[in-house]
Amino acid sequence: MNKKSGTKSLFSTLIGKKMLMGLTGLFLITFLVVHCGINALIFFNDGGELFNKGAEFMGTNLLIRTMEIVLFLGIIAHIVDALLLTLSNNKTRIVKYAHQKPNANSKWYSRWMGLLGTLILMFLIIHLKHFWVISRFTDHIAHSELDKLPGQETMFAEMKEIFENPMVVLLYVAAMVSLAYHLMHGFQSAFQTMGWNHPKYTPAIKKIGFWFSIIIPFVFALMPIALHLGIIK
Amino acid sequence: MKFNLKIWRQKNAQAAGKMVDYTIENINADMSFLEMMDVLNEQLIRKGDEPVAFDHDCREGICGMCSMHINGRPHGPLRGTTTCQLYMRNFTDGETIFIEPFRANSFPIIRDLVVDRSAFDRIMQVGGFVSVNTGQVQDANNIPVNKADADLAMDAASCIGCGACVAACKNASASLFVSAKISQYALLPQGRIEAQERVLAMVNQMDEEGFGSCTNTGACEAECPKGISLTNIARMNREYYVASIS
C-alpha cells in the first residue's frame, strides 16, 4: 500500500468538509445556549432591568465582542461549506428516480437541512436588522432606563416595540420551528460526522440533542409571544 | 397474481432510457422477484422482444449482484433483504410495480437494470486488503483478538458490496460501503498496520469516483440488506482525521 504522500489535505475531501460543517454547527449550538440564556432574563418580568444589564454586558465585554467576530466567521463558514457540499452533491445523480419513497428510510428533516438552513438564514438577516444593527451601529440603544438620552430606548423597550407587530411574531415563531428541525438532525449528526460515536454515549447524545432542539427554540419562540401578549411588561 | 410493471429500458450507456409498461399474469405468490423477472423475459423472448437485462448471480442473498430499485426503494419494500430474497407474496395482486436501476452517476447504466459498480472495485483496489508477505502462515492464536472487536469486524465484513447504500442515499454517497470495508480491517490487529494509509487512500478514491458526501440521513443503513451500521461511518471519519493529521 502506498505511503501517505500525495493524499489530500483534511478539508479538501468530502469527509473533511462535512467535519467543518459539524464543528461549525456545534459552535453555533453553543452560541444558541448563550443567546437563549441572556434573552431568557426577560422572563424575570422586572421591566427588562436584568435583561438590559445582560445586553450591555454582551455589547461591551471584550471577550464577547471578540467572540462575536468568531461567531460571524463560524456562520459564514457553515453557509459556504454547506453551499459547496450541496453543489457537489447535486451532481451525483443526474438522472433521478421515476418513483422514490424516501420517507421509508429517512426523516424528512434530515434530507431538507439545506432548505431549513436557508429559512434560518433569511430569518437571521431580518433578526440582525431588528436588533444587532441598531445596537452596534446606531446611538439608538441606551444601556438602562436611567441613562437614557432623548430619542433613545433600552434594548428591552426596542424588543417590545418590534414584537407589537403580529406578523413579526409569526415570522419569529416560524423561524424557530425551522431551527428546531434543523437542530433535531444537526445536533446528533455533528457527533456522528466527527466520529464521536460510542455505544455508551451515543444514545445519550441523541436524547440530549432531541430535547435541546425542542427546548431552545421553544424558549426563543416564547419571547416574542410573551412580549406581544403583554405577559411580560 | 397479476402485476402491472413499469420497467426502465435503456439500450446502452449512451442511449436515452424510458419507463416501459408491461403486464404479467399467472405469477405464483411464492416466486422470488427475480423469478418473476425470468417469467417476464421468457414471455418477451417468445414475442420476439428484447428481454430485460438485470444483474443476478447466487440468488441466495450473499453475492450482492442483484440490484434494482423496486417501488421507490433499493431491493424493494422489505428490510434486510436482497432482491432475490424478495417474494411476490410481499406485493398485492394487481399492484403496479416500478422497477428501476440503482441510480448514481458513479454507477453508469450498462443496459436496462444493469449498472456498472466497478467504482467499488477501484476503491477496494487502493486499500481494501491486507498486504501479506509470502511464507509460512502463522498460527491464528498467536494474535489475540478481542471477541467484541472480532464481532464488529465480522459485522462490517458482511457487506456484500451491492450498492444499495449508494442507491438509497440522496447524495449517492458510498460512505456505508467504504466505512464497512475500512472497519473490517481497522478493528483487527492484522489490518491495523496499514490502517492509516488505507483510510486515506480509500476515502480519496471514494471522492475521485464522484460519490456524494454523507448527510447522516440513515437511508443507507435502513436499506442495507446486511444491516451494516452507521457506526462504521463514524469509525471511518475518526480513522480518517486521525490519519490525515498524524
mmCIF file of N, CA, C and O in Angstrom, chain B residues 8-73:
data_model
loop_
_atom_site.group_PDB
_atom_site.id
_atom_site.type_symbol
_atom_site.label_atom_id
_atom_site.label_comp_id
_atom_site.label_asym_id
_atom_site.label_seq_id
_atom_site.Cartn_x
_atom_site.Cartn_y
_atom_site.Cartn_z
ATOM 1 N N TRP B 8 -37.575 0.311 -16.343
ATOM 2 C CA TRP B 8 -36.649 1.202 -17.064
ATOM 3 C C TRP B 8 -35.944 0.410 -18.171
ATOM 4 O O TRP B 8 -35.290 -0.583 -17.893
ATOM 5 N N ARG B 9 -36.129 0.840 -19.408
ATOM 6 C CA ARG B 9 -35.433 0.202 -20.533
ATOM 7 C C ARG B 9 -34.449 1.195 -21.129
ATOM 8 O O ARG B 9 -34.791 2.337 -21.403
ATOM 9 N N GLN B 10 -33.225 0.738 -21.302
ATOM 10 C CA GLN B 10 -32.170 1.577 -21.875
ATOM 11 C C GLN B 10 -31.215 0.676 -22.636
ATOM 12 O O GLN B 10 -30.647 -0.247 -22.061
ATOM 13 N N LYS B 11 -31.036 0.959 -23.923
ATOM 14 C CA LYS B 11 -30.258 0.059 -24.796
ATOM 15 C C LYS B 11 -28.801 -0.063 -24.383
ATOM 16 O O LYS B 11 -28.243 -1.147 -24.351
ATOM 17 N N ASN B 12 -28.182 1.078 -24.064
ATOM 18 C CA ASN B 12 -26.777 1.059 -23.641
ATOM 19 C C ASN B 12 -26.480 2.324 -22.847
ATOM 20 O O ASN B 12 -27.374 3.124 -22.602
ATOM 21 N N ALA B 13 -25.214 2.476 -22.471
ATOM 22 C CA ALA B 13 -24.841 3.606 -21.611
ATOM 23 C C ALA B 13 -25.144 4.956 -22.264
ATOM 24 O O ALA B 13 -25.480 5.922 -21.577
ATOM 25 N N GLN B 14 -25.029 5.015 -23.570
ATOM 26 C CA GLN B 14 -25.190 6.296 -24.267
ATOM 27 C C GLN B 14 -26.658 6.613 -24.560
ATOM 28 O O GLN B 14 -27.050 7.784 -24.568
ATOM 29 N N ALA B 15 -27.456 5.574 -24.827
ATOM 30 C CA ALA B 15 -28.845 5.792 -25.257
ATOM 31 C C ALA B 15 -29.691 6.403 -24.126
ATOM 32 O O ALA B 15 -29.393 6.226 -22.951
ATOM 33 N N ALA B 16 -30.733 7.115 -24.538
ATOM 34 C CA ALA B 16 -31.667 7.635 -23.539
ATOM 35 C C ALA B 16 -32.621 6.513 -23.154
ATOM 36 O O ALA B 16 -33.046 5.732 -24.005
ATOM 37 N N GLY B 17 -32.954 6.408 -21.890
ATOM 38 C CA GLY B 17 -33.858 5.345 -21.463
ATOM 39 C C GLY B 17 -35.234 5.882 -21.167
ATOM 40 O O GLY B 17 -35.454 7.090 -21.139
ATOM 41 N N LYS B 18 -36.179 4.952 -20.971
ATOM 42 C CA LYS B 18 -37.517 5.383 -20.567
ATOM 43 C C LYS B 18 -38.223 4.259 -19.808
ATOM 44 O O LYS B 18 -37.818 3.096 -19.886
ATOM 45 N N MET B 19 -39.269 4.615 -19.085
ATOM 46 C CA MET B 19 -40.052 3.608 -18.385
ATOM 47 C C MET B 19 -41.021 2.970 -19.381
ATOM 48 O O MET B 19 -41.711 3.678 -20.108
ATOM 49 N N VAL B 20 -41.057 1.626 -19.398
ATOM 50 C CA VAL B 20 -41.947 0.919 -20.323
ATOM 51 C C VAL B 20 -42.928 0.064 -19.512
ATOM 52 O O VAL B 20 -42.534 -0.553 -18.517
ATOM 53 N N ASP B 21 -44.190 0.063 -19.922
ATOM 54 C CA ASP B 21 -45.216 -0.686 -19.187
ATOM 55 C C ASP B 21 -45.328 -2.134 -19.682
ATOM 56 O O ASP B 21 -45.307 -2.381 -20.890
ATOM 57 N N TYR B 22 -45.442 -3.059 -18.742
ATOM 58 C CA TYR B 22 -45.689 -4.466 -19.065
ATOM 59 C C TYR B 22 -46.769 -4.980 -18.115
ATOM 60 O O TYR B 22 -46.880 -4.514 -16.984
ATOM 61 N N THR B 23 -47.535 -5.943 -18.597
ATOM 62 C CA THR B 23 -48.484 -6.610 -17.701
ATOM 63 C C THR B 23 -48.078 -8.075 -17.634
ATOM 64 O O THR B 23 -47.745 -8.683 -18.655
ATOM 65 N N ILE B 24 -48.071 -8.610 -16.426
ATOM 66 C CA ILE B 24 -47.695 -10.022 -16.274
ATOM 67 C C ILE B 24 -48.758 -10.723 -15.430
ATOM 68 O O ILE B 24 -49.230 -10.182 -14.428
ATOM 69 N N GLU B 25 -49.158 -11.939 -15.911
ATOM 70 C CA GLU B 25 -50.234 -12.668 -15.229
ATOM 71 C C GLU B 25 -49.758 -14.045 -14.783
ATOM 72 O O GLU B 25 -48.683 -14.502 -15.161
ATOM 73 N N ASN B 26 -50.610 -14.699 -14.006
ATOM 74 C CA ASN B 26 -50.344 -16.060 -13.526
ATOM 75 C C ASN B 26 -49.007 -16.192 -12.795
ATOM 76 O O ASN B 26 -48.241 -17.136 -13.018
ATOM 77 N N ILE B 27 -48.723 -15.241 -11.957
ATOM 78 C CA ILE B 27 -47.483 -15.295 -11.168
ATOM 79 C C ILE B 27 -47.796 -15.961 -9.830
ATOM 80 O O ILE B 27 -48.729 -15.574 -9.132
ATOM 81 N N ASN B 28 -46.982 -16.961 -9.501
ATOM 82 C CA ASN B 28 -47.130 -17.652 -8.230
ATOM 83 C C ASN B 28 -46.640 -16.749 -7.093
ATOM 84 O O ASN B 28 -45.587 -16.139 -7.212
ATOM 85 N N ALA B 29 -47.418 -16.690 -6.019
ATOM 86 C CA ALA B 29 -47.073 -15.803 -4.897
ATOM 87 C C ALA B 29 -45.735 -16.170 -4.269
ATOM 88 O O ALA B 29 -45.069 -15.323 -3.673
ATOM 89 N N ASP B 30 -45.325 -17.427 -4.399
ATOM 90 C CA ASP B 30 -44.073 -17.866 -3.776
ATOM 91 C C ASP B 30 -42.870 -17.769 -4.700
ATOM 92 O O ASP B 30 -41.782 -18.250 -4.369
ATOM 93 N N MET B 31 -43.071 -17.155 -5.868
ATOM 94 C CA MET B 31 -41.925 -16.912 -6.745
ATOM 95 C C MET B 31 -41.108 -15.762 -6.166
ATOM 96 O O MET B 31 -41.661 -14.843 -5.570
ATOM 97 N N SER B 32 -39.794 -15.810 -6.372
ATOM 98 C CA SER B 32 -38.979 -14.666 -5.966
ATOM 99 C C SER B 32 -39.139 -13.578 -7.024
ATOM 100 O O SER B 32 -39.628 -13.826 -8.129
ATOM 101 N N PHE B 33 -38.725 -12.383 -6.672
ATOM 102 C CA PHE B 33 -38.858 -11.265 -7.605
ATOM 103 C C PHE B 33 -38.084 -11.544 -8.896
ATOM 104 O O PHE B 33 -38.554 -11.241 -9.994
ATOM 105 N N LEU B 34 -36.907 -12.162 -8.729
ATOM 106 C CA LEU B 34 -36.095 -12.450 -9.917
ATOM 107 C C LEU B 34 -36.753 -13.520 -10.789
ATOM 108 O O LEU B 34 -36.659 -13.471 -12.018
ATOM 109 N N GLU B 35 -37.441 -14.467 -10.153
ATOM 110 C CA GLU B 35 -38.157 -15.493 -10.933
ATOM 111 C C GLU B 35 -39.300 -14.870 -11.725
ATOM 112 O O GLU B 35 -39.568 -15.246 -12.862
ATOM 113 N N MET B 36 -39.937 -13.869 -11.117
ATOM 114 C CA MET B 36 -40.991 -13.147 -11.830
ATOM 115 C C MET B 36 -40.388 -12.452 -13.055
ATOM 116 O O MET B 36 -40.971 -12.463 -14.145
ATOM 117 N N MET B 37 -39.191 -11.888 -12.870
ATOM 118 C CA MET B 37 -38.497 -11.231 -13.989
ATOM 119 C C MET B 37 -38.128 -12.252 -15.063
ATOM 120 O O MET B 37 -38.198 -11.960 -16.267
ATOM 121 N N ASP B 38 -37.750 -13.472 -14.617
ATOM 122 C CA ASP B 38 -37.435 -14.547 -15.575
ATOM 123 C C ASP B 38 -38.662 -14.876 -16.424
ATOM 124 O O ASP B 38 -38.560 -15.046 -17.645
ATOM 125 N N VAL B 39 -39.823 -14.975 -15.765
ATOM 126 C CA VAL B 39 -41.064 -15.298 -16.479
ATOM 127 C C VAL B 39 -41.370 -14.206 -17.509
ATOM 128 O O VAL B 39 -41.713 -14.470 -18.652
ATOM 129 N N LEU B 40 -41.190 -12.954 -17.065
ATOM 130 C CA LEU B 40 -41.425 -11.822 -17.984
ATOM 131 C C LEU B 40 -40.505 -11.935 -19.197
ATOM 132 O O LEU B 40 -40.941 -11.774 -20.343
ATOM 133 N N ASN B 41 -39.232 -12.223 -18.927
ATOM 134 C CA ASN B 41 -38.266 -12.300 -20.031
ATOM 135 C C ASN B 41 -38.589 -13.433 -20.998
ATOM 136 O O ASN B 41 -38.444 -13.289 -22.210
ATOM 137 N N GLU B 42 -39.044 -14.560 -20.461
ATOM 138 C CA GLU B 42 -39.434 -15.678 -21.347
ATOM 139 C C GLU B 42 -40.577 -15.248 -22.256
ATOM 140 O O GLU B 42 -40.598 -15.572 -23.450
ATOM 141 N N GLN B 43 -41.517 -14.522 -21.679
ATOM 142 C CA GLN B 43 -42.644 -14.025 -22.486
ATOM 143 C C GLN B 43 -42.152 -13.063 -23.564
ATOM 144 O O GLN B 43 -42.593 -13.110 -24.711
ATOM 145 N N LEU B 44 -41.224 -12.181 -23.178
ATOM 146 C CA LEU B 44 -40.696 -11.201 -24.134
ATOM 147 C C LEU B 44 -39.955 -11.900 -25.268
ATOM 148 O O LEU B 44 -40.106 -11.552 -26.447
ATOM 149 N N ILE B 45 -39.167 -12.929 -24.900
ATOM 150 C CA ILE B 45 -38.395 -13.650 -25.918
ATOM 151 C C ILE B 45 -39.352 -14.355 -26.890
ATOM 152 O O ILE B 45 -39.158 -14.310 -28.109
ATOM 153 N N ARG B 46 -40.422 -14.961 -26.331
ATOM 154 C CA ARG B 46 -41.388 -15.657 -27.183
ATOM 155 C C ARG B 46 -42.064 -14.704 -28.174
ATOM 156 O O ARG B 46 -42.372 -15.051 -29.294
ATOM 157 N N LYS B 47 -42.246 -13.479 -27.712
ATOM 158 C CA LYS B 47 -42.869 -12.468 -28.584
ATOM 159 C C LYS B 47 -41.871 -11.868 -29.575
ATOM 160 O O LYS B 47 -42.230 -11.059 -30.426
ATOM 161 N N GLY B 48 -40.596 -12.207 -29.400
ATOM 162 C CA GLY B 48 -39.565 -11.651 -30.271
ATOM 163 C C GLY B 48 -39.017 -10.319 -29.786
ATOM 164 O O GLY B 48 -38.287 -9.640 -30.503
ATOM 165 N N ASP B 49 -39.366 -9.940 -28.530
ATOM 166 C CA ASP B 49 -38.831 -8.693 -27.974
ATOM 167 C C ASP B 49 -37.519 -8.941 -27.233
ATOM 168 O O ASP B 49 -37.190 -10.081 -26.895
ATOM 169 N N GLU B 50 -36.817 -7.870 -26.974
ATOM 170 C CA GLU B 50 -35.582 -7.959 -26.198
ATOM 171 C C GLU B 50 -35.922 -8.216 -24.725
ATOM 172 O O GLU B 50 -36.754 -7.514 -24.157
ATOM 173 N N PRO B 51 -35.310 -9.207 -24.083
ATOM 174 C CA PRO B 51 -35.556 -9.397 -22.646
ATOM 175 C C PRO B 51 -34.955 -8.251 -21.829
ATOM 176 O O PRO B 51 -34.065 -7.555 -22.303
ATOM 177 N N VAL B 52 -35.474 -8.090 -20.621
ATOM 178 C CA VAL B 52 -34.958 -7.034 -19.731
ATOM 179 C C VAL B 52 -33.663 -7.531 -19.096
ATOM 180 O O VAL B 52 -33.643 -8.580 -18.453
ATOM 181 N N ALA B 53 -32.594 -6.741 -19.275
ATOM 182 C CA ALA B 53 -31.313 -7.141 -18.683
ATOM 183 C C ALA B 53 -31.293 -6.753 -17.207
ATOM 184 O O ALA B 53 -31.639 -5.633 -16.858
ATOM 185 N N PHE B 54 -30.966 -7.718 -16.357
ATOM 186 C CA PHE B 54 -30.803 -7.408 -14.922
ATOM 187 C C PHE B 54 -29.708 -8.272 -14.336
ATOM 188 O O PHE B 54 -29.434 -9.372 -14.815
ATOM 189 N N ASP B 55 -29.078 -7.760 -13.284
ATOM 190 C CA ASP B 55 -27.973 -8.473 -12.636
ATOM 191 C C ASP B 55 -28.494 -9.517 -11.659
ATOM 192 O O ASP B 55 -29.457 -9.262 -10.932
ATOM 193 N N HIS B 56 -27.868 -10.664 -11.616
ATOM 194 C CA HIS B 56 -28.199 -11.682 -10.614
ATOM 195 C C HIS B 56 -27.098 -12.718 -10.646
ATOM 196 O O HIS B 56 -26.399 -12.867 -11.644
ATOM 197 N N ASP B 57 -26.912 -13.420 -9.535
ATOM 198 C CA ASP B 57 -25.921 -14.486 -9.546
ATOM 199 C C ASP B 57 -26.314 -15.590 -8.576
ATOM 200 O O ASP B 57 -26.942 -16.572 -8.976
ATOM 201 N N CYS B 58 -26.036 -15.451 -7.279
ATOM 202 C CA CYS B 58 -26.221 -16.577 -6.364
ATOM 203 C C CYS B 58 -27.688 -16.861 -6.060
ATOM 204 O O CYS B 58 -28.071 -17.981 -5.800
ATOM 205 N N ARG B 59 -28.513 -15.856 -6.076
ATOM 206 C CA ARG B 59 -29.937 -15.938 -5.745
ATOM 207 C C ARG B 59 -30.182 -16.491 -4.344
ATOM 208 O O ARG B 59 -31.172 -17.168 -4.075
ATOM 209 N N GLU B 60 -29.224 -16.256 -3.464
ATOM 210 C CA GLU B 60 -29.466 -16.628 -2.065
ATOM 211 C C GLU B 60 -28.991 -15.527 -1.102
ATOM 212 O O GLU B 60 -28.707 -15.777 0.061
ATOM 213 N N GLY B 61 -28.894 -14.322 -1.649
ATOM 214 C CA GLY B 61 -28.665 -13.162 -0.790
ATOM 215 C C GLY B 61 -27.257 -12.952 -0.287
ATOM 216 O O GLY B 61 -27.070 -12.243 0.705
ATOM 217 N N ILE B 62 -26.262 -13.575 -0.928
ATOM 218 C CA ILE B 62 -24.911 -13.363 -0.408
ATOM 219 C C ILE B 62 -23.925 -12.800 -1.429
ATOM 220 O O ILE B 62 -22.837 -12.379 -1.056
ATOM 221 N N CYS B 63 -24.301 -12.737 -2.702
ATOM 222 C CA CYS B 63 -23.291 -12.303 -3.679
ATOM 223 C C CYS B 63 -23.311 -10.798 -3.922
ATOM 224 O O CYS B 63 -22.298 -10.208 -4.287
ATOM 225 N N GLY B 64 -24.455 -10.174 -3.718
ATOM 226 C CA GLY B 64 -24.531 -8.723 -3.916
ATOM 227 C C GLY B 64 -24.725 -8.304 -5.359
ATOM 228 O O GLY B 64 -24.591 -7.132 -5.693
ATOM 229 N N MET B 65 -25.028 -9.234 -6.236
ATOM 230 C CA MET B 65 -25.189 -8.892 -7.647
ATOM 231 C C MET B 65 -26.548 -8.267 -7.954
ATOM 232 O O MET B 65 -26.646 -7.285 -8.677
ATOM 233 N N CYS B 66 -27.630 -8.869 -7.422
ATOM 234 C CA CYS B 66 -28.943 -8.350 -7.809
ATOM 235 C C CYS B 66 -29.120 -6.945 -7.241
ATOM 236 O O CYS B 66 -28.746 -6.675 -6.115
ATOM 237 N N SER B 67 -29.619 -6.086 -8.074
ATOM 238 C CA SER B 67 -29.760 -4.695 -7.641
ATOM 239 C C SER B 67 -31.238 -4.302 -7.717
ATOM 240 O O SER B 67 -32.049 -4.846 -6.983
ATOM 241 N N MET B 68 -31.593 -3.411 -8.586
ATOM 242 C CA MET B 68 -32.972 -2.982 -8.832
ATOM 243 C C MET B 68 -33.532 -2.105 -7.730
ATOM 244 O O MET B 68 -33.442 -2.418 -6.544
ATOM 245 N N HIS B 69 -34.124 -1.026 -8.152
ATOM 246 C CA HIS B 69 -34.810 -0.084 -7.272
ATOM 247 C C HIS B 69 -36.295 -0.381 -7.485
ATOM 248 O O HIS B 69 -36.848 -0.085 -8.534
ATOM 249 N N ILE B 70 -36.925 -1.036 -6.505
ATOM 250 C CA ILE B 70 -38.288 -1.542 -6.681
ATOM 251 C C ILE B 70 -39.283 -0.735 -5.857
ATOM 252 O O ILE B 70 -39.116 -0.616 -4.637
ATOM 253 N N ASN B 71 -40.263 -0.186 -6.515
ATOM 254 C CA ASN B 71 -41.271 0.650 -5.844
ATOM 255 C C ASN B 71 -40.638 1.705 -4.944
ATOM 256 O O ASN B 71 -41.040 1.881 -3.796
ATOM 257 N N GLY B 72 -39.654 2.374 -5.492
ATOM 258 C CA GLY B 72 -39.071 3.502 -4.775
ATOM 259 C C GLY B 72 -38.015 3.169 -3.752
ATOM 260 O O GLY B 72 -37.565 4.054 -3.032
ATOM 261 N N ARG B 73 -37.626 1.874 -3.647
ATOM 262 C CA ARG B 73 -36.610 1.513 -2.656
ATOM 263 C C ARG B 73 -35.637 0.474 -3.213
ATOM 264 O O ARG B 73 -36.049 -0.433 -3.936
#
